[in-house]
Amino acid sequence: MASALFSNLKYSDSLTLVGISVSTAIVCEAISWLLIYRTASYKSLKSTIDKASKKLETMKTTGSNNPPSNILKSKTKKIDRVETSLKESSRDLSLFKFKSGAVVAVVLFMVFGLLNSLFEGMAVAKIPFVPIRLVQKMSHRGLHGNDMTDCSMTFLYLLCSISIRTNLQKFLGFSPPRGAAGAGLFPMPDPKSN
Amino acid sequence: MRERKSVKFNLQKQEHQNGHLSPFKVAKLFDPDASWDKDQLGDVLHWIRQSLALVCGLLWGAIPLVGGIWFILFLLLSSGIIYAYYALVLKIDEEDFGGHGALLQEGLFASISLFLLTWILVYSLGHF
């Protein structure tokens, strides 16, 4: 009965895509854990970044409003030293994860290739609005016709990747530390584990 | 008031450093006198955003609501709820946590993706 219901849905392929995305996210995080997160180097760098960023916050928020100039100069120098140390640790963390992330990148590349072969030229879902022109390049990629509300595999897979992987990393505690450089306005799934 | 929250913020940090973390209680989510660690508050705001994205996506897709205006409405609604939560319910001093920008952007991108994914899936599967 379930399979009959499933096959009656016009866009049932979207569920297949979501299922593959979820499985891929779990596999990628498992690989990342094996190669990155459980290593002593990663734990040590993460701890250093956390401590440095908390220390920096404390130094920036405490202190009197009008300190004497020599104390202000000394405090500024200390803040600069901690910031430099934080940047160096963040860079080391990025480099460390980049080297180990190549394996995950290969897995993602293979999965994307598989999905492309399965769903090329097919609209896997319907978008409930007309996306802006920039987004249309991805949402209508490889599709025929002029209906811009047709959703390509690429766009849906991108949405799946970002939402599922970011939340999975967050849930498992694998998100990059908040103090790390590059955790900007829109934190993506940790790119170095891609 | 600001000094009290800053002192509590520092005491909470010391607690973490000593390794004596108190269990997270649901009551703390609605307690304006509770003290918050930056990471803890960030995580709470992140998950609230994801929950809002899921609920709105399911609702918008089920009705269905069609048109780009509903996407804008979701952004305004979710940001408004997050702001109301930390400013009015928790009465947080945003300067202790990096300002309004830092608090409002917690989990924003992931929530937009999750909202779009849910909205598109429910709309596609439920109405075609």
PDB file of C-alpha atoms in Angstrom:
ATOM      1  CA  MET A   1       0.000   0.000   0.000  1.00  0.00           C
ATOM      2  CA  ALA A   2       2.857   2.347   0.868  1.00  0.00           C
ATOM      3  CA  SER A   3       4.650   1.647  -2.402  1.00  0.00           C
ATOM      4  CA  ALA A   4       1.400   2.266  -4.360  1.00  0.00           C
ATOM      5  CA  LEU A   5       0.963   5.626  -2.608  1.00  0.00           C
ATOM      6  CA  PHE A   6       4.609   6.434  -3.215  1.00  0.00           C
ATOM      7  CA  SER A   7       4.423   5.671  -6.932  1.00  0.00           C
ATOM      8  CA  ASN A   8       1.240   7.774  -7.313  1.00  0.00           C
ATOM      9  CA  LEU A   9       3.066  10.901  -6.232  1.00  0.00           C
ATOM     10  CA  LYS A  10       4.261  12.916  -9.216  1.00  0.00           C
ATOM     11  CA  TYR A  11       7.344  14.141  -7.406  1.00  0.00           C
ATOM     12  CA  SER A  12       8.216  11.038  -5.421  1.00  0.00           C
ATOM     13  CA  ASP A  13      11.782  11.331  -6.713  1.00  0.00           C
ATOM     14  CA  SER A  14      12.262  14.212  -4.278  1.00  0.00           C
ATOM     15  CA  LEU A  15      11.879  11.751  -1.387  1.00  0.00           C
ATOM     16  CA  THR A  16      14.526   9.511  -2.920  1.00  0.00           C
ATOM     17  CA  LEU A  17      16.807  12.517  -3.193  1.00  0.00           C
ATOM     18  CA  VAL A  18      16.224  13.494   0.433  1.00  0.00           C
ATOM     19  CA  GLY A  19      16.871   9.915   1.535  1.00  0.00           C
ATOM     20  CA  ILE A  20      20.168   9.812  -0.353  1.00  0.00           C
ATOM     21  CA  SER A  21      21.147  13.223   1.081  1.00  0.00           C
ATOM     22  CA  VAL A  22      20.469  12.085   4.634  1.00  0.00           C
ATOM     23  CA  SER A  23      22.483   8.907   4.134  1.00  0.00           C
ATOM     24  CA  THR A  24      25.337  10.854   2.529  1.00  0.00           C
ATOM     25  CA  ALA A  25      25.364  13.363   5.390  1.00  0.00           C
ATOM     26  CA  ILE A  26      25.607  10.561   7.956  1.00  0.00           C
ATOM     27  CA  VAL A  27      28.392   8.814   6.025  1.00  0.00           C
ATOM     28  CA  CYS A  28      30.344  12.074   5.591  1.00  0.00           C
ATOM     29  CA  GLU A  29      30.097  12.936   9.265  1.00  0.00           C
ATOM     30  CA  ALA A  30      31.202   9.405  10.168  1.00  0.00           C
ATOM     31  CA  ILE A  31      34.249   9.776   7.904  1.00  0.00           C
ATOM     32  CA  SER A  32      34.957  13.242   9.344  1.00  0.00           C
ATOM     33  CA  TRP A  33      34.755  11.856  12.853  1.00  0.00           C
ATOM     34  CA  LEU A  34      37.182   9.070  11.990  1.00  0.00           C
ATOM     35  CA  LEU A  35      39.712  11.329  10.265  1.00  0.00           C
ATOM     36  CA  ILE A  36      39.269  14.655  12.039  1.00  0.00           C
ATOM     37  CA  TYR A  37      37.104  15.017  15.128  1.00  0.00           C
ATOM     38  CA  ARG A  38      38.412  12.150  17.239  1.00  0.00           C
ATOM     39  CA  THR A  39      42.096  13.113  16.739  1.00  0.00           C
ATOM     40  CA  ALA A  40      44.050  14.731  19.567  1.00  0.00           C
ATOM     41  CA  SER A  41      45.258  17.524  17.242  1.00  0.00           C
ATOM     42  CA  TYR A  42      41.711  18.636  16.430  1.00  0.00           C
ATOM     43  CA  LYS A  43      40.587  18.542  20.073  1.00  0.00           C
ATOM     44  CA  SER A  44      43.630  20.514  21.131  1.00  0.00           C
ATOM     45  CA  LEU A  45      43.179  23.182  18.434  1.00  0.00           C
ATOM     46  CA  LYS A  46      39.460  23.517  19.170  1.00  0.00           C
ATOM     47  CA  SER A  47      40.154  23.922  22.867  1.00  0.00           C
ATOM     48  CA  THR A  48      42.815  26.562  22.138  1.00  0.00           C
ATOM     49  CA  ILE A  49      40.429  28.518  19.918  1.00  0.00           C
ATOM     50  CA  ASP A  50      37.611  28.348  22.471  1.00  0.00           C
ATOM     51  CA  LYS A  51      39.873  29.573  25.271  1.00  0.00           C
ATOM     52  CA  ALA A  52      41.403  32.340  23.148  1.00  0.00           C
ATOM     53  CA  SER A  53      38.050  33.642  21.935  1.00  0.00           C
ATOM     54  CA  LYS A  54      36.598  33.654  25.453  1.00  0.00           C
ATOM     55  CA  LYS A  55      39.712  35.413  26.749  1.00  0.00           C
ATOM     56  CA  LEU A  56      39.412  37.978  23.968  1.00  0.00           C
ATOM     57  CA  GLU A  57      35.755  38.632  24.827  1.00  0.00           C
ATOM     58  CA  THR A  58      36.609  39.143  28.482  1.00  0.00           C
ATOM     59  CA  MET A  59      39.458  41.495  27.658  1.00  0.00           C
ATOM     60  CA  LYS A  60      37.293  43.553  25.318  1.00  0.00           C
ATOM     61  CA  THR A  61      34.351  43.877  27.709  1.00  0.00           C
ATOM     62  CA  THR A  62      36.097  44.446  31.067  1.00  0.00           C
ATOM     63  CA  GLY A  63      38.038  47.520  32.121  1.00  0.00           C
ATOM     64  CA  SER A  64      37.218  51.107  33.049  1.00  0.00           C
ATOM     65  CA  ASN A  65      35.787  53.607  30.591  1.00  0.00           C
ATOM     66  CA  ASN A  66      38.664  56.068  30.693  1.00  0.00           C
ATOM     67  CA  PRO A  67      41.839  54.202  31.537  1.00  0.00           C
ATOM     68  CA  PRO A  68      45.203  56.006  31.618  1.00  0.00           C
ATOM     69  CA  SER A  69      46.974  55.964  28.244  1.00  0.00           C
ATOM     70  CA  ASN A  70      49.786  53.582  29.310  1.00  0.00           C
ATOM     71  CA  ILE A  71      47.265  51.002  30.622  1.00  0.00           C
ATOM     72  CA  LEU A  72      45.162  51.382  27.456  1.00  0.00           C
ATOM     73  CA  LYS A  73      48.264  50.853  25.274  1.00  0.00           C
ATOM     74  CA  SER A  74      49.247  47.736  27.240  1.00  0.00           C
ATOM     75  CA  LYS A  75      45.697  46.360  27.051  1.00  0.00           C
ATOM     76  CA  THR A  76      45.547  46.987  23.290  1.00  0.00           C
ATOM     77  CA  LYS A  77      48.842  45.125  22.835  1.00  0.00           C
ATOM     78  CA  LYS A  78      47.517  42.165  24.850  1.00  0.00           C
ATOM     79  CA  ILE A  79      44.309  42.097  22.800  1.00  0.00           C
ATOM     80  CA  ASP A  80      46.348  42.165  19.571  1.00  0.00           C
ATOM     81  CA  ARG A  81      48.492  39.259  20.816  1.00  0.00           C
ATOM     82  CA  VAL A  82      45.453  37.153  21.685  1.00  0.00           C
ATOM     83  CA  GLU A  83      43.795  38.010  18.345  1.00  0.00           C
ATOM     84  CA  THR A  84      46.930  36.993  16.449  1.00  0.00           C
ATOM     85  CA  SER A  85      47.108  33.748  18.393  1.00  0.00           C
ATOM     86  CA  LEU A  86      43.401  33.108  17.665  1.00  0.00           C
ATOM     87  CA  LYS A  87      43.905  33.724  13.940  1.00  0.00           C
ATOM     88  CA  GLU A  88      46.900  31.373  13.837  1.00  0.00           C
ATOM     89  CA  SER A  89      45.008  28.615  15.629  1.00  0.00           C
ATOM     90  CA  SER A  90      42.022  29.072  13.300  1.00  0.00           C
ATOM     91  CA  ARG A  91      44.314  28.831  10.289  1.00  0.00           C
ATOM     92  CA  ASP A  92      45.951  25.684  11.660  1.00  0.00           C
ATOM     93  CA  LEU A  93      42.520  24.166  12.277  1.00  0.00           C
ATOM     94  CA  SER A  94      41.400  24.953   8.713  1.00  0.00           C
ATOM     95  CA  LEU A  95      44.582  23.469   7.259  1.00  0.00           C
ATOM     96  CA  PHE A  96      44.257  20.340   9.367  1.00  0.00           C
ATOM     97  CA  LYS A  97      40.669  19.768   8.332  1.00  0.00           C
ATOM     98  CA  PHE A  98      41.406  20.542   4.685  1.00  0.00           C
ATOM     99  CA  LYS A  99      43.947  17.748   4.422  1.00  0.00           C
ATOM    100  CA  SER A 100      41.569  15.195   5.917  1.00  0.00           C
ATOM    101  CA  GLY A 101      38.505  16.543   4.117  1.00  0.00           C
ATOM    102  CA  ALA A 102      39.641  15.316   0.696  1.00  0.00           C
ATOM    103  CA  VAL A 103      38.128  11.884   1.357  1.00  0.00           C
ATOM    104  CA  VAL A 104      34.741  13.404   2.152  1.00  0.00           C
ATOM    105  CA  ALA A 105      35.015  15.544  -0.972  1.00  0.00           C
ATOM    106  CA  VAL A 106      35.476  12.400  -3.085  1.00  0.00           C
ATOM    107  CA  VAL A 107      32.379  10.792  -1.528  1.00  0.00           C
ATOM    108  CA  LEU A 108      30.299  13.903  -2.177  1.00  0.00           C
ATOM    109  CA  PHE A 109      31.543  14.096  -5.752  1.00  0.00           C
ATOM    110  CA  MET A 110      30.585  10.457  -6.364  1.00  0.00           C
ATOM    111  CA  VAL A 111      27.133  10.934  -4.842  1.00  0.00           C
ATOM    112  CA  PHE A 112      26.527  14.032  -6.937  1.00  0.00           C
ATOM    113  CA  GLY A 113      27.544  12.088 -10.046  1.00  0.00           C
ATOM    114  CA  LEU A 114      25.137   9.290  -9.123  1.00  0.00           C
ATOM    115  CA  LEU A 115      22.263  11.710  -8.545  1.00  0.00           C
ATOM    116  CA  ASN A 116      23.040  13.475 -11.802  1.00  0.00           C
ATOM    117  CA  SER A 117      22.831  10.226 -13.726  1.00  0.00           C
ATOM    118  CA  LEU A 118      19.556   9.285 -11.999  1.00  0.00           C
ATOM    119  CA  PHE A 119      17.739  12.608 -12.272  1.00  0.00           C
ATOM    120  CA  GLU A 120      19.329  14.491 -15.155  1.00  0.00           C
ATOM    121  CA  GLY A 121      16.781  16.533 -17.104  1.00  0.00           C
ATOM    122  CA  MET A 122      13.972  15.672 -14.642  1.00  0.00           C
ATOM    123  CA  ALA A 123      12.034  18.089 -12.487  1.00  0.00           C
ATOM    124  CA  VAL A 124      12.152  16.437  -9.050  1.00  0.00           C
ATOM    125  CA  ALA A 125       9.904  18.980  -7.305  1.00  0.00           C
ATOM    126  CA  LYS A 126       7.839  22.115  -7.776  1.00  0.00           C
ATOM    127  CA  ILE A 127       8.977  25.413  -6.273  1.00  0.00           C
ATOM    128  CA  PRO A 128       6.041  27.410  -4.846  1.00  0.00           C
ATOM    129  CA  PHE A 129       7.386  30.687  -6.219  1.00  0.00           C
ATOM    130  CA  VAL A 130       9.436  31.909  -9.174  1.00  0.00           C
ATOM    131  CA  PRO A 131      13.046  32.213  -7.948  1.00  0.00           C
ATOM    132  CA  ILE A 132      15.151  35.252  -8.776  1.00  0.00           C
ATOM    133  CA  ARG A 133      17.201  35.034 -11.969  1.00  0.00           C
ATOM    134  CA  LEU A 134      20.447  34.219 -10.170  1.00  0.00           C
ATOM    135  CA  VAL A 135      18.857  31.259  -8.376  1.00  0.00           C
ATOM    136  CA  GLN A 136      17.122  30.083 -11.562  1.00  0.00           C
ATOM    137  CA  LYS A 137      20.509  29.156 -13.008  1.00  0.00           C
ATOM    138  CA  MET A 138      20.714  26.445 -10.372  1.00  0.00           C
ATOM    139  CA  SER A 139      17.040  25.665  -9.761  1.00  0.00           C
ATOM    140  CA  HIS A 140      16.328  25.156 -13.480  1.00  0.00           C
ATOM    141  CA  ARG A 141      19.700  23.628 -14.356  1.00  0.00           C
ATOM    142  CA  GLY A 142      19.418  20.960 -17.067  1.00  0.00           C
ATOM    143  CA  LEU A 143      15.631  21.233 -17.306  1.00  0.00           C
ATOM    144  CA  HIS A 144      13.684  21.815 -20.498  1.00  0.00           C
ATOM    145  CA  GLY A 145      10.858  24.285 -20.924  1.00  0.00           C
ATOM    146  CA  ASN A 146      10.267  27.772 -19.536  1.00  0.00           C
ATOM    147  CA  ASP A 147       8.459  26.930 -16.315  1.00  0.00           C
ATOM    148  CA  MET A 148      10.840  28.375 -13.748  1.00  0.00           C
ATOM    149  CA  THR A 149       8.988  26.762 -10.887  1.00  0.00           C
ATOM    150  CA  ASP A 150      10.292  23.344 -11.962  1.00  0.00           C
ATOM    151  CA  CYS A 151      12.990  22.290  -9.517  1.00  0.00           C
ATOM    152  CA  SER A 152      16.132  20.510 -10.661  1.00  0.00           C
ATOM    153  CA  MET A 153      18.004  17.866  -8.678  1.00  0.00           C
ATOM    154  CA  THR A 154      20.926  20.242  -8.158  1.00  0.00           C
ATOM    155  CA  PHE A 155      18.898  22.867  -6.298  1.00  0.00           C
ATOM    156  CA  LEU A 156      17.039  20.393  -4.113  1.00  0.00           C
ATOM    157  CA  TYR A 157      20.268  18.558  -3.330  1.00  0.00           C
ATOM    158  CA  LEU A 158      21.912  21.842  -2.369  1.00  0.00           C
ATOM    159  CA  LEU A 159      19.063  22.662   0.027  1.00  0.00           C
ATOM    160  CA  CYS A 160      19.252  19.156   1.486  1.00  0.00           C
ATOM    161  CA  SER A 161      23.012  19.348   1.925  1.00  0.00           C
ATOM    162  CA  ILE A 162      23.018  22.679   3.668  1.00  0.00           C
ATOM    163  CA  SER A 163      20.075  22.063   5.977  1.00  0.00           C
ATOM    164  CA  ILE A 164      20.734  18.420   6.844  1.00  0.00           C
ATOM    165  CA  ARG A 165      24.509  18.600   7.212  1.00  0.00           C
ATOM    166  CA  THR A 166      24.569  21.859   9.173  1.00  0.00           C
ATOM    167  CA  ASN A 167      22.015  20.571  11.645  1.00  0.00           C
ATOM    168  CA  LEU A 168      23.624  17.156  11.872  1.00  0.00           C
ATOM    169  CA  GLN A 169      26.995  18.741  12.634  1.00  0.00           C
ATOM    170  CA  LYS A 170      25.351  20.977  15.205  1.00  0.00           C
ATOM    171  CA  PHE A 171      23.516  18.077  16.799  1.00  0.00           C
ATOM    172  CA  LEU A 172      26.663  15.952  17.010  1.00  0.00           C
ATOM    173  CA  GLY A 173      28.755  18.867  18.268  1.00  0.00           C
ATOM    174  CA  PHE A 174      31.023  18.971  15.231  1.00  0.00           C
ATOM    175  CA  SER A 175      30.320  22.601  14.274  1.00  0.00           C
ATOM    176  CA  PRO A 176      33.374  24.848  14.042  1.00  0.00           C
ATOM    177  CA  PRO A 177      34.020  26.877  17.233  1.00  0.00           C
ATOM    178  CA  ARG A 178      32.290  30.270  17.235  1.00  0.00           C
ATOM    179  CA  GLY A 179      35.562  32.080  17.795  1.00  0.00           C
ATOM    180  CA  ALA A 180      37.179  30.580  14.681  1.00  0.00           C
ATOM    181  CA  ALA A 181      37.890  33.052  11.868  1.00  0.00           C
ATOM    182  CA  GLY A 182      35.486  32.764   8.949  1.00  0.00           C
ATOM    183  CA  ALA A 183      32.408  31.779  10.959  1.00  0.00           C
ATOM    184  CA  GLY A 184      30.774  34.816   9.241  1.00  0.00           C
ATOM    185  CA  LEU A 185      27.255  36.009   8.654  1.00  0.00           C
ATOM    186  CA  PHE A 186      25.954  32.796   7.176  1.00  0.00           C
ATOM    187  CA  PRO A 187      27.641  29.797   8.740  1.00  0.00           C
ATOM    188  CA  MET A 188      27.579  26.962   6.185  1.00  0.00           C
ATOM    189  CA  PRO A 189      28.119  23.290   6.915  1.00  0.00           C
ATOM    190  CA  ASP A 190      31.752  23.083   7.850  1.00  0.00           C
ATOM    191  CA  PRO A 191      33.354  23.357   4.408  1.00  0.00           C
ATOM    192  CA  LYS A 192      36.659  21.839   5.483  1.00  0.00           C
ATOM    193  CA  SER A 193      34.921  18.538   6.088  1.00  0.00           C
ATOM    194  CA  ASN A 194      33.608  18.602   2.516  1.00  0.00           C
TER     195      ASN A 194
ATOM    196  CA  MET B   1      20.762  45.329  35.387  1.00  0.00           C
ATOM    197  CA  ARG B   2      23.535  45.195  32.795  1.00  0.00           C
ATOM    198  CA  GLU B   3      26.189  44.733  35.531  1.00  0.00           C
ATOM    199  CA  ARG B   4      24.124  41.923  37.085  1.00  0.00           C
ATOM    200  CA  LYS B   5      23.906  40.057  33.789  1.00  0.00           C
ATOM    201  CA  SER B   6      27.639  40.598  33.124  1.00  0.00           C
ATOM    202  CA  VAL B   7      28.561  39.251  36.567  1.00  0.00           C
ATOM    203  CA  LYS B   8      26.338  36.241  36.029  1.00  0.00           C
ATOM    204  CA  PHE B   9      27.926  35.753  32.604  1.00  0.00           C
ATOM    205  CA  ASN B  10      31.397  35.597  34.205  1.00  0.00           C
ATOM    206  CA  LEU B  11      30.287  33.243  36.977  1.00  0.00           C
ATOM    207  CA  GLN B  12      28.814  30.901  34.399  1.00  0.00           C
ATOM    208  CA  LYS B  13      32.139  30.911  32.523  1.00  0.00           C
ATOM    209  CA  GLN B  14      33.964  29.955  35.733  1.00  0.00           C
ATOM    210  CA  GLU B  15      31.510  27.115  36.246  1.00  0.00           C
ATOM    211  CA  HIS B  16      32.341  25.774  32.805  1.00  0.00           C
ATOM    212  CA  GLN B  17      36.057  26.065  33.406  1.00  0.00           C
ATOM    213  CA  ASN B  18      35.765  24.151  36.675  1.00  0.00           C
ATOM    214  CA  GLY B  19      33.848  21.404  34.864  1.00  0.00           C
ATOM    215  CA  HIS B  20      30.791  21.665  37.110  1.00  0.00           C
ATOM    216  CA  LEU B  21      28.074  22.205  34.505  1.00  0.00           C
ATOM    217  CA  SER B  22      24.559  22.440  35.928  1.00  0.00           C
ATOM    218  CA  PRO B  23      21.980  20.396  34.004  1.00  0.00           C
ATOM    219  CA  PHE B  24      20.151  22.363  31.335  1.00  0.00           C
ATOM    220  CA  LYS B  25      16.595  22.899  32.455  1.00  0.00           C
ATOM    221  CA  VAL B  26      13.616  23.689  30.279  1.00  0.00           C
ATOM    222  CA  ALA B  27      12.553  26.324  32.815  1.00  0.00           C
ATOM    223  CA  LYS B  28      15.726  28.239  31.977  1.00  0.00           C
ATOM    224  CA  LEU B  29      14.345  28.854  28.477  1.00  0.00           C
ATOM    225  CA  PHE B  30      11.702  31.161  29.927  1.00  0.00           C
ATOM    226  CA  ASP B  31      13.571  32.573  32.903  1.00  0.00           C
ATOM    227  CA  PRO B  32      14.583  36.240  32.466  1.00  0.00           C
ATOM    228  CA  ASP B  33      16.889  35.940  35.494  1.00  0.00           C
ATOM    229  CA  ALA B  34      18.846  32.977  34.124  1.00  0.00           C
ATOM    230  CA  SER B  35      22.477  33.495  33.184  1.00  0.00           C
ATOM    231  CA  TRP B  36      23.557  32.449  29.711  1.00  0.00           C
ATOM    232  CA  ASP B  37      26.809  31.295  28.215  1.00  0.00           C
ATOM    233  CA  LYS B  38      27.345  32.631  24.685  1.00  0.00           C
ATOM    234  CA  ASP B  39      27.538  29.134  23.194  1.00  0.00           C
ATOM    235  CA  GLN B  40      24.470  27.941  25.058  1.00  0.00           C
ATOM    236  CA  LEU B  41      22.363  30.908  23.988  1.00  0.00           C
ATOM    237  CA  GLY B  42      23.604  30.581  20.405  1.00  0.00           C
ATOM    238  CA  ASP B  43      22.604  26.919  20.329  1.00  0.00           C
ATOM    239  CA  VAL B  44      19.139  27.641  21.744  1.00  0.00           C
ATOM    240  CA  LEU B  45      18.524  30.373  19.176  1.00  0.00           C
ATOM    241  CA  HIS B  46      19.772  28.066  16.416  1.00  0.00           C
ATOM    242  CA  TRP B  47      17.344  25.288  17.311  1.00  0.00           C
ATOM    243  CA  ILE B  48      14.442  27.700  17.746  1.00  0.00           C
ATOM    244  CA  ARG B  49      15.111  28.966  14.222  1.00  0.00           C
ATOM    245  CA  GLN B  50      15.224  25.434  12.824  1.00  0.00           C
ATOM    246  CA  SER B  51      11.926  24.560  14.552  1.00  0.00           C
ATOM    247  CA  LEU B  52      10.301  27.695  13.134  1.00  0.00           C
ATOM    248  CA  ALA B  53      11.635  26.828   9.671  1.00  0.00           C
ATOM    249  CA  LEU B  54      10.192  23.313   9.898  1.00  0.00           C
ATOM    250  CA  VAL B  55       6.789  24.452  11.168  1.00  0.00           C
ATOM    251  CA  CYS B  56       6.479  27.285   8.647  1.00  0.00           C
ATOM    252  CA  GLY B  57       7.637  25.054   5.800  1.00  0.00           C
ATOM    253  CA  LEU B  58       5.061  22.406   6.684  1.00  0.00           C
ATOM    254  CA  LEU B  59       2.306  24.992   7.066  1.00  0.00           C
ATOM    255  CA  TRP B  60       3.138  27.046   3.979  1.00  0.00           C
ATOM    256  CA  GLY B  61       3.396  23.855   1.897  1.00  0.00           C
ATOM    257  CA  ALA B  62       0.193  22.288   3.248  1.00  0.00           C
ATOM    258  CA  ILE B  63      -2.161  25.280   2.775  1.00  0.00           C
ATOM    259  CA  PRO B  64      -0.456  25.986   0.205  1.00  0.00           C
ATOM    260  CA  LEU B  65       0.950  29.496   0.272  1.00  0.00           C
ATOM    261  CA  VAL B  66       2.426  30.371  -3.091  1.00  0.00           C
ATOM    262  CA  GLY B  67       4.615  33.304  -4.038  1.00  0.00           C
ATOM    263  CA  GLY B  68       7.901  34.886  -3.083  1.00  0.00           C
ATOM    264  CA  ILE B  69       6.197  37.209  -0.597  1.00  0.00           C
ATOM    265  CA  TRP B  70       5.691  34.255   1.733  1.00  0.00           C
ATOM    266  CA  PHE B  71       9.419  33.665   1.795  1.00  0.00           C
ATOM    267  CA  ILE B  72       9.972  37.266   2.874  1.00  0.00           C
ATOM    268  CA  LEU B  73       7.232  36.851   5.451  1.00  0.00           C
ATOM    269  CA  PHE B  74       8.966  33.796   6.869  1.00  0.00           C
ATOM    270  CA  LEU B  75      12.227  35.740   7.218  1.00  0.00           C
ATOM    271  CA  LEU B  76      10.495  38.593   9.019  1.00  0.00           C
ATOM    272  CA  LEU B  77       8.451  36.272  11.211  1.00  0.00           C
ATOM    273  CA  SER B  78      11.338  34.058  12.300  1.00  0.00           C
ATOM    274  CA  SER B  79      13.656  37.005  12.949  1.00  0.00           C
ATOM    275  CA  GLY B  80      10.905  38.805  14.828  1.00  0.00           C
ATOM    276  CA  ILE B  81      10.249  35.789  17.035  1.00  0.00           C
ATOM    277  CA  ILE B  82      13.953  35.327  17.776  1.00  0.00           C
ATOM    278  CA  TYR B  83      14.333  39.012  18.637  1.00  0.00           C
ATOM    279  CA  ALA B  84      11.228  38.958  20.846  1.00  0.00           C
ATOM    280  CA  TYR B  85      12.514  35.841  22.605  1.00  0.00           C
ATOM    281  CA  TYR B  86      15.939  37.096  23.567  1.00  0.00           C
ATOM    282  CA  ALA B  87      14.973  40.752  24.115  1.00  0.00           C
ATOM    283  CA  LEU B  88      11.587  40.420  25.802  1.00  0.00           C
ATOM    284  CA  VAL B  89      11.451  36.916  27.303  1.00  0.00           C
ATOM    285  CA  LEU B  90      15.094  36.412  28.301  1.00  0.00           C
ATOM    286  CA  LYS B  91      15.806  40.146  28.613  1.00  0.00           C
ATOM    287  CA  ILE B  92      19.325  39.579  27.323  1.00  0.00           C
ATOM    288  CA  ASP B  93      21.808  42.424  27.048  1.00  0.00           C
ATOM    289  CA  GLU B  94      22.821  41.889  23.428  1.00  0.00           C
ATOM    290  CA  GLU B  95      26.158  43.665  23.938  1.00  0.00           C
ATOM    291  CA  ASP B  96      27.346  40.748  26.084  1.00  0.00           C
ATOM    292  CA  PHE B  97      26.704  38.403  23.173  1.00  0.00           C
ATOM    293  CA  GLY B  98      28.085  40.253  20.184  1.00  0.00           C
ATOM    294  CA  GLY B  99      25.157  42.536  19.387  1.00  0.00           C
ATOM    295  CA  HIS B 100      21.818  42.051  17.639  1.00  0.00           C
ATOM    296  CA  GLY B 101      23.520  40.954  14.421  1.00  0.00           C
ATOM    297  CA  ALA B 102      25.314  38.041  16.043  1.00  0.00           C
ATOM    298  CA  LEU B 103      22.178  36.831  17.806  1.00  0.00           C
ATOM    299  CA  LEU B 104      19.875  37.222  14.832  1.00  0.00           C
ATOM    300  CA  GLN B 105      22.198  35.393  12.463  1.00  0.00           C
ATOM    301  CA  GLU B 106      22.473  32.263  14.648  1.00  0.00           C
ATOM    302  CA  GLY B 107      21.247  29.412  12.482  1.00  0.00           C
ATOM    303  CA  LEU B 108      19.787  31.818   9.889  1.00  0.00           C
ATOM    304  CA  PHE B 109      21.250  30.229   6.760  1.00  0.00           C
ATOM    305  CA  ALA B 110      20.450  26.670   7.815  1.00  0.00           C
ATOM    306  CA  SER B 111      16.916  27.713   8.723  1.00  0.00           C
ATOM    307  CA  ILE B 112      16.370  29.348   5.327  1.00  0.00           C
ATOM    308  CA  SER B 113      17.526  26.135   3.607  1.00  0.00           C
ATOM    309  CA  LEU B 114      15.398  23.962   5.870  1.00  0.00           C
ATOM    310  CA  PHE B 115      12.352  26.181   5.345  1.00  0.00           C
ATOM    311  CA  LEU B 116      12.729  26.137   1.554  1.00  0.00           C
ATOM    312  CA  LEU B 117      13.310  22.375   1.542  1.00  0.00           C
ATOM    313  CA  THR B 118      10.238  21.657   3.673  1.00  0.00           C
ATOM    314  CA  TRP B 119       8.045  24.141   1.816  1.00  0.00           C
ATOM    315  CA  ILE B 120       9.048  22.760  -1.590  1.00  0.00           C
ATOM    316  CA  LEU B 121       8.676  19.104  -0.524  1.00  0.00           C
ATOM    317  CA  VAL B 122       5.268  19.478   1.134  1.00  0.00           C
ATOM    318  CA  TYR B 123       3.982  21.633  -1.730  1.00  0.00           C
ATOM    319  CA  SER B 124       5.238  19.212  -4.403  1.00  0.00           C
ATOM    320  CA  LEU B 125       4.084  16.034  -2.689  1.00  0.00           C
ATOM    321  CA  GLY B 126       0.810  17.368  -1.353  1.00  0.00           C
ATOM    322  CA  HIS B 127      -0.571  19.255  -4.323  1.00  0.00           C
ATOM    323  CA  PHE B 128       0.595  17.424  -7.446  1.00  0.00           C
TER     324      PHE B 128
END
